[in-house]
């Protein structure tokens, strides 16, 4: 990918301030259609309604998480280069799995996810488990672009609040994932078309609401880790730029 297509200075500033970056229409053509069709076939042929809660908590189509058509969304769209650019000169760990999240149309009785950060005090994990990452990349595969169609909602700048929370009011194993002032927020909806991409700092609190449209909202997610994330994970909860070598100076007050 040409250097001009990497993250600009303004985008890097936005990532520091808001904790989120969006690229419209980045994934397209056969890379997008093959992944969308693969998940569509799974929904038609393999979806088990009795496992809806498990799918929602972890991943839909778990047997496809290493499928080449899904991994191509990350490795053949330019996303792998964009991910590397955020952490350069540090390296990212290999991304070998995709997570599929589907918000089914209203009436499916699908659980609504409250504000949270991934991999910390999750209901389906042991209290002492810490399964975090550095940032997450989401690709829209299908669904409406409206806010009430199962869209991801996030709290801009909430990664700063979460870092303070993890530094002062949290211990490993406690059940509360977010402080009350974050939990009470609705967040900003990621209103997006198929092929649009969102990149979110791991500490950015987010949730997913109900889908009152007639079309499932389908997202493919890729969890990206700094190559030394296992050693840095606990410290990174309270230091949001610990894993971003070029962002520490940018995040200092007064740096434009």
PDB file of C-alpha atoms in Angstrom:
ATOM      1  CA  UNK A   1       0.000   0.000   0.000  1.00  0.00           C
ATOM      2  CA  UNK A   2       1.408   3.438  -0.870  1.00  0.00           C
ATOM      3  CA  UNK A   3       2.548   5.496   2.070  1.00  0.00           C
ATOM      4  CA  UNK A   4      -0.018   8.200   1.180  1.00  0.00           C
ATOM      5  CA  UNK A   5      -2.777   5.766   2.117  1.00  0.00           C
ATOM      6  CA  UNK A   6      -1.453   5.182   5.637  1.00  0.00           C
ATOM      7  CA  UNK A   7      -2.826   7.085   8.616  1.00  0.00           C
ATOM      8  CA  UNK A   8      -2.420  10.828   8.273  1.00  0.00           C
ATOM      9  CA  UNK A   9      -1.360  13.173  11.052  1.00  0.00           C
ATOM     10  CA  UNK A  10      -4.970  14.305  11.489  1.00  0.00           C
ATOM     11  CA  UNK A  11      -6.140  10.698  11.791  1.00  0.00           C
ATOM     12  CA  UNK A  12      -3.464   9.930  14.355  1.00  0.00           C
ATOM     13  CA  UNK A  13      -4.579  12.971  16.364  1.00  0.00           C
ATOM     14  CA  UNK A  14      -8.163  11.714  16.137  1.00  0.00           C
ATOM     15  CA  UNK A  15      -7.101   8.291  17.384  1.00  0.00           C
ATOM     16  CA  UNK A  16      -5.411   9.895  20.394  1.00  0.00           C
ATOM     17  CA  UNK A  17      -8.449  12.040  21.179  1.00  0.00           C
ATOM     18  CA  UNK A  18     -11.339   9.730  20.272  1.00  0.00           C
ATOM     19  CA  UNK A  19      -9.799   6.245  20.239  1.00  0.00           C
ATOM     20  CA  UNK A  20     -11.416   5.390  16.895  1.00  0.00           C
ATOM     21  CA  UNK A  21     -10.616   5.614  13.183  1.00  0.00           C
ATOM     22  CA  UNK A  22     -12.965   4.986  10.259  1.00  0.00           C
ATOM     23  CA  UNK A  23     -12.198   4.216   6.625  1.00  0.00           C
ATOM     24  CA  UNK A  24     -15.174   4.165   4.271  1.00  0.00           C
ATOM     25  CA  UNK A  25     -15.337   1.582   1.486  1.00  0.00           C
ATOM     26  CA  UNK A  26     -11.872   0.228   2.154  1.00  0.00           C
ATOM     27  CA  UNK A  27     -12.877  -3.414   1.615  1.00  0.00           C
ATOM     28  CA  UNK A  28     -14.610  -4.091  -1.691  1.00  0.00           C
ATOM     29  CA  UNK A  29     -14.882  -6.382  -4.697  1.00  0.00           C
ATOM     30  CA  UNK A  30     -14.427 -10.130  -4.416  1.00  0.00           C
ATOM     31  CA  UNK A  31     -12.661  -9.864  -1.048  1.00  0.00           C
ATOM     32  CA  UNK A  32     -15.858  -8.441   0.441  1.00  0.00           C
ATOM     33  CA  UNK A  33     -18.363 -10.521  -1.530  1.00  0.00           C
ATOM     34  CA  UNK A  34     -16.673 -13.876  -0.813  1.00  0.00           C
ATOM     35  CA  UNK A  35     -16.632 -13.214   2.924  1.00  0.00           C
ATOM     36  CA  UNK A  36     -20.228 -11.964   2.928  1.00  0.00           C
ATOM     37  CA  UNK A  37     -21.449 -14.960   0.921  1.00  0.00           C
ATOM     38  CA  UNK A  38     -19.565 -17.402   3.156  1.00  0.00           C
ATOM     39  CA  UNK A  39     -21.234 -16.059   6.292  1.00  0.00           C
ATOM     40  CA  UNK A  40     -24.575 -15.932   4.504  1.00  0.00           C
ATOM     41  CA  UNK A  41     -24.332 -19.626   3.630  1.00  0.00           C
ATOM     42  CA  UNK A  42     -23.437 -20.415   7.227  1.00  0.00           C
ATOM     43  CA  UNK A  43     -26.523 -18.557   8.442  1.00  0.00           C
ATOM     44  CA  UNK A  44     -28.730 -20.470   6.015  1.00  0.00           C
ATOM     45  CA  UNK A  45     -27.224 -23.916   6.552  1.00  0.00           C
ATOM     46  CA  UNK A  46     -25.431 -24.143   9.913  1.00  0.00           C
ATOM     47  CA  UNK A  47     -26.889 -21.545  12.296  1.00  0.00           C
ATOM     48  CA  UNK A  48     -28.233 -23.179  15.485  1.00  0.00           C
ATOM     49  CA  UNK A  49     -30.790 -20.940  17.281  1.00  0.00           C
ATOM     50  CA  UNK A  50     -30.235 -22.792  20.560  1.00  0.00           C
ATOM     51  CA  UNK A  51     -26.660 -21.427  20.628  1.00  0.00           C
ATOM     52  CA  UNK A  52     -27.630 -17.766  20.164  1.00  0.00           C
ATOM     53  CA  UNK A  53     -26.270 -16.614  23.541  1.00  0.00           C
ATOM     54  CA  UNK A  54     -22.984 -18.466  23.017  1.00  0.00           C
ATOM     55  CA  UNK A  55     -22.638 -16.999  19.520  1.00  0.00           C
ATOM     56  CA  UNK A  56     -23.349 -13.497  20.835  1.00  0.00           C
ATOM     57  CA  UNK A  57     -20.857 -13.795  23.693  1.00  0.00           C
ATOM     58  CA  UNK A  58     -18.073 -15.251  21.578  1.00  0.00           C
ATOM     59  CA  UNK A  59     -18.507 -15.561  17.810  1.00  0.00           C
ATOM     60  CA  UNK A  60     -20.983 -16.633  15.181  1.00  0.00           C
ATOM     61  CA  UNK A  61     -19.718 -19.213  12.687  1.00  0.00           C
ATOM     62  CA  UNK A  62     -16.885 -20.249  15.025  1.00  0.00           C
ATOM     63  CA  UNK A  63     -15.918 -23.107  12.721  1.00  0.00           C
ATOM     64  CA  UNK A  64     -15.033 -20.536  10.051  1.00  0.00           C
ATOM     65  CA  UNK A  65     -12.739 -18.332  12.135  1.00  0.00           C
ATOM     66  CA  UNK A  66      -9.635 -19.409  10.175  1.00  0.00           C
ATOM     67  CA  UNK A  67     -11.298 -19.564   6.758  1.00  0.00           C
ATOM     68  CA  UNK A  68      -9.173 -17.919   4.019  1.00  0.00           C
ATOM     69  CA  UNK A  69     -12.136 -15.871   2.749  1.00  0.00           C
ATOM     70  CA  UNK A  70     -12.534 -14.226   6.151  1.00  0.00           C
ATOM     71  CA  UNK A  71      -8.823 -13.733   6.769  1.00  0.00           C
ATOM     72  CA  UNK A  72      -8.557 -12.092   3.336  1.00  0.00           C
ATOM     73  CA  UNK A  73     -10.634  -9.184   4.702  1.00  0.00           C
ATOM     74  CA  UNK A  74      -7.618  -8.309   6.834  1.00  0.00           C
ATOM     75  CA  UNK A  75      -4.673  -9.597   4.827  1.00  0.00           C
ATOM     76  CA  UNK A  76      -5.739  -8.696   1.251  1.00  0.00           C
ATOM     77  CA  UNK A  77      -7.537  -5.374   1.693  1.00  0.00           C
ATOM     78  CA  UNK A  78      -4.749  -3.136   2.970  1.00  0.00           C
ATOM     79  CA  UNK A  79      -5.809  -3.525   6.594  1.00  0.00           C
ATOM     80  CA  UNK A  80      -2.687  -5.429   7.574  1.00  0.00           C
ATOM     81  CA  UNK A  81      -0.557  -2.481   6.390  1.00  0.00           C
ATOM     82  CA  UNK A  82      -2.752   0.056   8.185  1.00  0.00           C
ATOM     83  CA  UNK A  83      -2.561  -1.991  11.376  1.00  0.00           C
ATOM     84  CA  UNK A  84       1.213  -2.150  11.162  1.00  0.00           C
ATOM     85  CA  UNK A  85       1.396   1.594  10.603  1.00  0.00           C
ATOM     86  CA  UNK A  86      -0.347   2.299  13.926  1.00  0.00           C
ATOM     87  CA  UNK A  87       2.296   0.411  15.905  1.00  0.00           C
ATOM     88  CA  UNK A  88       5.408   1.082  13.832  1.00  0.00           C
ATOM     89  CA  UNK A  89       8.290   0.678  14.614  1.00  0.00           C
ATOM     90  CA  UNK A  90       6.940  -2.058  16.880  1.00  0.00           C
ATOM     91  CA  UNK A  91       5.532  -5.134  15.183  1.00  0.00           C
ATOM     92  CA  UNK A  92       2.065  -6.637  15.333  1.00  0.00           C
ATOM     93  CA  UNK A  93       1.521 -10.269  16.214  1.00  0.00           C
ATOM     94  CA  UNK A  94       0.159 -12.435  13.364  1.00  0.00           C
ATOM     95  CA  UNK A  95      -3.618 -12.239  12.945  1.00  0.00           C
ATOM     96  CA  UNK A  96      -4.866 -15.771  12.293  1.00  0.00           C
ATOM     97  CA  UNK A  97      -8.533 -15.682  13.326  1.00  0.00           C
ATOM     98  CA  UNK A  98     -11.641 -13.685  12.579  1.00  0.00           C
ATOM     99  CA  UNK A  99     -14.624 -13.123  14.853  1.00  0.00           C
ATOM    100  CA  UNK A 100     -18.073 -12.827  13.314  1.00  0.00           C
ATOM    101  CA  UNK A 101     -20.761 -10.850  15.113  1.00  0.00           C
ATOM    102  CA  UNK A 102     -24.322 -10.790  13.804  1.00  0.00           C
ATOM    103  CA  UNK A 103     -27.134  -8.671  15.159  1.00  0.00           C
ATOM    104  CA  UNK A 104     -30.277 -10.464  14.083  1.00  0.00           C
ATOM    105  CA  UNK A 105     -33.452  -8.589  13.140  1.00  0.00           C
ATOM    106  CA  UNK A 106     -35.801  -7.632  15.970  1.00  0.00           C
ATOM    107  CA  UNK A 107     -37.701 -10.591  17.430  1.00  0.00           C
ATOM    108  CA  UNK A 108     -34.732 -12.963  17.712  1.00  0.00           C
ATOM    109  CA  UNK A 109     -34.474 -12.311  21.488  1.00  0.00           C
ATOM    110  CA  UNK A 110     -30.766 -11.706  21.160  1.00  0.00           C
ATOM    111  CA  UNK A 111     -29.019 -10.385  24.286  1.00  0.00           C
ATOM    112  CA  UNK A 112     -28.127  -6.689  24.211  1.00  0.00           C
ATOM    113  CA  UNK A 113     -24.504  -6.021  25.097  1.00  0.00           C
ATOM    114  CA  UNK A 114     -23.897  -3.276  27.642  1.00  0.00           C
ATOM    115  CA  UNK A 115     -20.921  -0.946  27.587  1.00  0.00           C
ATOM    116  CA  UNK A 116     -17.736  -2.941  28.017  1.00  0.00           C
ATOM    117  CA  UNK A 117     -14.150  -3.411  26.954  1.00  0.00           C
ATOM    118  CA  UNK A 118     -13.253  -6.782  25.500  1.00  0.00           C
ATOM    119  CA  UNK A 119     -11.395  -9.455  27.394  1.00  0.00           C
ATOM    120  CA  UNK A 120     -11.826  -7.978  30.882  1.00  0.00           C
ATOM    121  CA  UNK A 121     -14.333  -9.444  33.362  1.00  0.00           C
ATOM    122  CA  UNK A 122     -16.400 -10.961  30.562  1.00  0.00           C
ATOM    123  CA  UNK A 123     -19.330 -13.149  31.750  1.00  0.00           C
ATOM    124  CA  UNK A 124     -18.049 -16.124  29.726  1.00  0.00           C
ATOM    125  CA  UNK A 125     -14.488 -15.916  31.158  1.00  0.00           C
ATOM    126  CA  UNK A 126     -13.036 -16.890  34.473  1.00  0.00           C
ATOM    127  CA  UNK A 127     -12.640 -13.787  36.722  1.00  0.00           C
ATOM    128  CA  UNK A 128      -8.854 -14.017  36.584  1.00  0.00           C
ATOM    129  CA  UNK A 129      -8.718 -14.324  32.782  1.00  0.00           C
ATOM    130  CA  UNK A 130      -7.344 -11.365  30.849  1.00  0.00           C
ATOM    131  CA  UNK A 131      -7.815 -11.732  27.107  1.00  0.00           C
ATOM    132  CA  UNK A 132      -7.044  -8.270  25.844  1.00  0.00           C
ATOM    133  CA  UNK A 133      -5.374  -6.930  22.714  1.00  0.00           C
ATOM    134  CA  UNK A 134      -4.014  -3.633  21.399  1.00  0.00           C
ATOM    135  CA  UNK A 135      -6.784  -2.571  19.036  1.00  0.00           C
ATOM    136  CA  UNK A 136      -9.636  -4.128  17.096  1.00  0.00           C
ATOM    137  CA  UNK A 137     -10.495  -3.818  13.423  1.00  0.00           C
ATOM    138  CA  UNK A 138     -14.101  -4.256  12.321  1.00  0.00           C
ATOM    139  CA  UNK A 139     -15.346  -4.714   8.747  1.00  0.00           C
ATOM    140  CA  UNK A 140     -19.030  -4.363   7.863  1.00  0.00           C
ATOM    141  CA  UNK A 141     -20.134  -7.307   5.718  1.00  0.00           C
ATOM    142  CA  UNK A 142     -23.883  -6.730   5.556  1.00  0.00           C
ATOM    143  CA  UNK A 143     -26.763  -4.760   7.023  1.00  0.00           C
ATOM    144  CA  UNK A 144     -28.372  -1.342   7.215  1.00  0.00           C
ATOM    145  CA  UNK A 145     -26.391   1.841   7.766  1.00  0.00           C
ATOM    146  CA  UNK A 146     -28.852   3.168  10.364  1.00  0.00           C
ATOM    147  CA  UNK A 147     -28.152   3.508  14.085  1.00  0.00           C
ATOM    148  CA  UNK A 148     -31.045   1.258  15.146  1.00  0.00           C
ATOM    149  CA  UNK A 149     -30.064  -1.668  12.933  1.00  0.00           C
ATOM    150  CA  UNK A 150     -27.713  -3.403  15.354  1.00  0.00           C
ATOM    151  CA  UNK A 151     -24.922  -0.859  14.978  1.00  0.00           C
ATOM    152  CA  UNK A 152     -21.840  -0.748  17.163  1.00  0.00           C
ATOM    153  CA  UNK A 153     -21.975   2.174  19.630  1.00  0.00           C
ATOM    154  CA  UNK A 154     -18.810   3.625  21.177  1.00  0.00           C
ATOM    155  CA  UNK A 155     -17.871   6.435  23.575  1.00  0.00           C
ATOM    156  CA  UNK A 156     -15.439   8.851  21.861  1.00  0.00           C
ATOM    157  CA  UNK A 157     -12.550   9.555  24.211  1.00  0.00           C
ATOM    158  CA  UNK A 158     -13.754   6.867  26.597  1.00  0.00           C
ATOM    159  CA  UNK A 159     -10.374   5.122  26.456  1.00  0.00           C
ATOM    160  CA  UNK A 160      -8.934   7.905  28.636  1.00  0.00           C
ATOM    161  CA  UNK A 161     -11.641   7.371  31.265  1.00  0.00           C
ATOM    162  CA  UNK A 162     -11.151   3.608  31.154  1.00  0.00           C
ATOM    163  CA  UNK A 163      -7.387   3.975  31.671  1.00  0.00           C
ATOM    164  CA  UNK A 164      -8.052   6.030  34.830  1.00  0.00           C
ATOM    165  CA  UNK A 165     -10.591   3.445  35.976  1.00  0.00           C
ATOM    166  CA  UNK A 166      -8.170   0.558  35.514  1.00  0.00           C
ATOM    167  CA  UNK A 167      -5.436   2.541  37.291  1.00  0.00           C
ATOM    168  CA  UNK A 168      -7.463   3.507  40.371  1.00  0.00           C
ATOM    169  CA  UNK A 169     -10.757   1.633  40.793  1.00  0.00           C
ATOM    170  CA  UNK A 170     -10.233  -1.843  39.398  1.00  0.00           C
ATOM    171  CA  UNK A 171      -8.495  -5.064  40.323  1.00  0.00           C
ATOM    172  CA  UNK A 172      -8.094  -8.190  38.207  1.00  0.00           C
ATOM    173  CA  UNK A 173     -11.063 -10.487  38.770  1.00  0.00           C
ATOM    174  CA  UNK A 174     -13.710  -7.985  39.828  1.00  0.00           C
ATOM    175  CA  UNK A 175     -16.984  -8.350  37.887  1.00  0.00           C
ATOM    176  CA  UNK A 176     -17.558  -4.680  36.951  1.00  0.00           C
ATOM    177  CA  UNK A 177     -16.221  -3.978  33.471  1.00  0.00           C
ATOM    178  CA  UNK A 178     -16.858  -0.228  33.325  1.00  0.00           C
ATOM    179  CA  UNK A 179     -17.530   2.599  35.810  1.00  0.00           C
ATOM    180  CA  UNK A 180     -21.122   3.839  36.176  1.00  0.00           C
ATOM    181  CA  UNK A 181     -20.531   7.058  34.231  1.00  0.00           C
ATOM    182  CA  UNK A 182     -19.470   5.000  31.195  1.00  0.00           C
ATOM    183  CA  UNK A 183     -22.078   2.281  31.644  1.00  0.00           C
ATOM    184  CA  UNK A 184     -24.873   4.872  31.565  1.00  0.00           C
ATOM    185  CA  UNK A 185     -23.912   6.260  28.140  1.00  0.00           C
ATOM    186  CA  UNK A 186     -25.556   5.297  24.855  1.00  0.00           C
ATOM    187  CA  UNK A 187     -22.468   6.071  22.776  1.00  0.00           C
ATOM    188  CA  UNK A 188     -22.124   7.143  19.155  1.00  0.00           C
ATOM    189  CA  UNK A 189     -23.401   4.727  16.510  1.00  0.00           C
ATOM    190  CA  UNK A 190     -21.038   3.471  13.824  1.00  0.00           C
ATOM    191  CA  UNK A 191     -23.440   3.995  10.930  1.00  0.00           C
ATOM    192  CA  UNK A 192     -21.803   2.231   8.042  1.00  0.00           C
ATOM    193  CA  UNK A 193     -22.210   0.475   4.723  1.00  0.00           C
ATOM    194  CA  UNK A 194     -20.731  -2.901   3.752  1.00  0.00           C
ATOM    195  CA  UNK A 195     -17.009  -2.479   3.166  1.00  0.00           C
ATOM    196  CA  UNK A 196     -16.595   0.289   5.745  1.00  0.00           C
ATOM    197  CA  UNK A 197     -13.933  -0.275   8.424  1.00  0.00           C
ATOM    198  CA  UNK A 198     -13.639   0.855  12.026  1.00  0.00           C
ATOM    199  CA  UNK A 199     -10.466   0.670  14.133  1.00  0.00           C
ATOM    200  CA  UNK A 200     -10.920   1.021  17.895  1.00  0.00           C
ATOM    201  CA  UNK A 201      -8.407   1.271  20.710  1.00  0.00           C
ATOM    202  CA  UNK A 202      -8.812  -1.700  23.023  1.00  0.00           C
ATOM    203  CA  UNK A 203      -9.773   0.563  25.935  1.00  0.00           C
ATOM    204  CA  UNK A 204     -12.594   2.281  24.024  1.00  0.00           C
ATOM    205  CA  UNK A 205     -15.895   1.292  25.709  1.00  0.00           C
ATOM    206  CA  UNK A 206     -18.561   0.069  23.320  1.00  0.00           C
ATOM    207  CA  UNK A 207     -21.839  -1.802  23.123  1.00  0.00           C
ATOM    208  CA  UNK A 208     -24.262  -3.184  20.536  1.00  0.00           C
ATOM    209  CA  UNK A 209     -28.000  -2.573  20.526  1.00  0.00           C
ATOM    210  CA  UNK A 210     -31.038  -4.244  19.008  1.00  0.00           C
ATOM    211  CA  UNK A 211     -31.650  -4.477  15.292  1.00  0.00           C
ATOM    212  CA  UNK A 212     -35.118  -3.292  14.287  1.00  0.00           C
ATOM    213  CA  UNK A 213     -34.386  -3.473  10.560  1.00  0.00           C
ATOM    214  CA  UNK A 214     -35.242  -6.451   8.410  1.00  0.00           C
ATOM    215  CA  UNK A 215     -31.617  -7.313   7.612  1.00  0.00           C
ATOM    216  CA  UNK A 216     -28.971  -8.905   9.855  1.00  0.00           C
ATOM    217  CA  UNK A 217     -26.054  -6.626  10.692  1.00  0.00           C
ATOM    218  CA  UNK A 218     -22.902  -8.672  10.036  1.00  0.00           C
ATOM    219  CA  UNK A 219     -19.432  -7.614  11.172  1.00  0.00           C
ATOM    220  CA  UNK A 220     -16.072  -9.346  10.932  1.00  0.00           C
ATOM    221  CA  UNK A 221     -13.598  -8.402  13.653  1.00  0.00           C
ATOM    222  CA  UNK A 222      -9.857  -8.875  13.941  1.00  0.00           C
ATOM    223  CA  UNK A 223      -8.071  -8.445  17.253  1.00  0.00           C
ATOM    224  CA  UNK A 224      -4.617  -6.998  16.721  1.00  0.00           C
ATOM    225  CA  UNK A 225      -1.877  -7.300  19.336  1.00  0.00           C
ATOM    226  CA  UNK A 226       1.515  -5.675  19.776  1.00  0.00           C
ATOM    227  CA  UNK A 227       4.077  -8.448  19.306  1.00  0.00           C
ATOM    228  CA  UNK A 228       4.945  -8.240  23.026  1.00  0.00           C
ATOM    229  CA  UNK A 229       1.354  -7.866  24.202  1.00  0.00           C
ATOM    230  CA  UNK A 230       1.448 -10.779  26.694  1.00  0.00           C
ATOM    231  CA  UNK A 231       4.152  -8.927  28.626  1.00  0.00           C
ATOM    232  CA  UNK A 232       2.510  -5.508  28.299  1.00  0.00           C
ATOM    233  CA  UNK A 233      -1.180  -6.375  28.688  1.00  0.00           C
ATOM    234  CA  UNK A 234      -1.699  -5.529  32.352  1.00  0.00           C
ATOM    235  CA  UNK A 235       0.264  -2.261  32.199  1.00  0.00           C
ATOM    236  CA  UNK A 236      -1.536  -1.260  28.985  1.00  0.00           C
ATOM    237  CA  UNK A 237      -4.881  -1.210  30.805  1.00  0.00           C
ATOM    238  CA  UNK A 238      -3.848   1.927  32.693  1.00  0.00           C
ATOM    239  CA  UNK A 239      -1.412   3.343  30.108  1.00  0.00           C
ATOM    240  CA  UNK A 240      -3.300   3.630  26.802  1.00  0.00           C
ATOM    241  CA  UNK A 241      -0.168   4.354  24.738  1.00  0.00           C
ATOM    242  CA  UNK A 242       2.144   1.760  26.264  1.00  0.00           C
ATOM    243  CA  UNK A 243       1.967  -0.332  23.085  1.00  0.00           C
ATOM    244  CA  UNK A 244       2.062   2.565  20.606  1.00  0.00           C
ATOM    245  CA  UNK A 245       5.686   3.790  20.267  1.00  0.00           C
ATOM    246  CA  UNK A 246       4.913   6.927  18.242  1.00  0.00           C
ATOM    247  CA  UNK A 247       1.785   7.966  20.125  1.00  0.00           C
ATOM    248  CA  UNK A 248       3.156   8.685  23.603  1.00  0.00           C
ATOM    249  CA  UNK A 249       4.537  12.104  22.620  1.00  0.00           C
ATOM    250  CA  UNK A 250       1.451  12.916  20.534  1.00  0.00           C
ATOM    251  CA  UNK A 251      -0.772  12.205  23.520  1.00  0.00           C
ATOM    252  CA  UNK A 252       1.037  14.682  25.787  1.00  0.00           C
ATOM    253  CA  UNK A 253      -0.899  17.878  26.555  1.00  0.00           C
ATOM    254  CA  UNK A 254      -0.043  20.693  24.187  1.00  0.00           C
ATOM    255  CA  UNK A 255       1.236  18.453  21.407  1.00  0.00           C
ATOM    256  CA  UNK A 256      -0.648  19.107  18.146  1.00  0.00           C
TER     257      UNK A 256
END
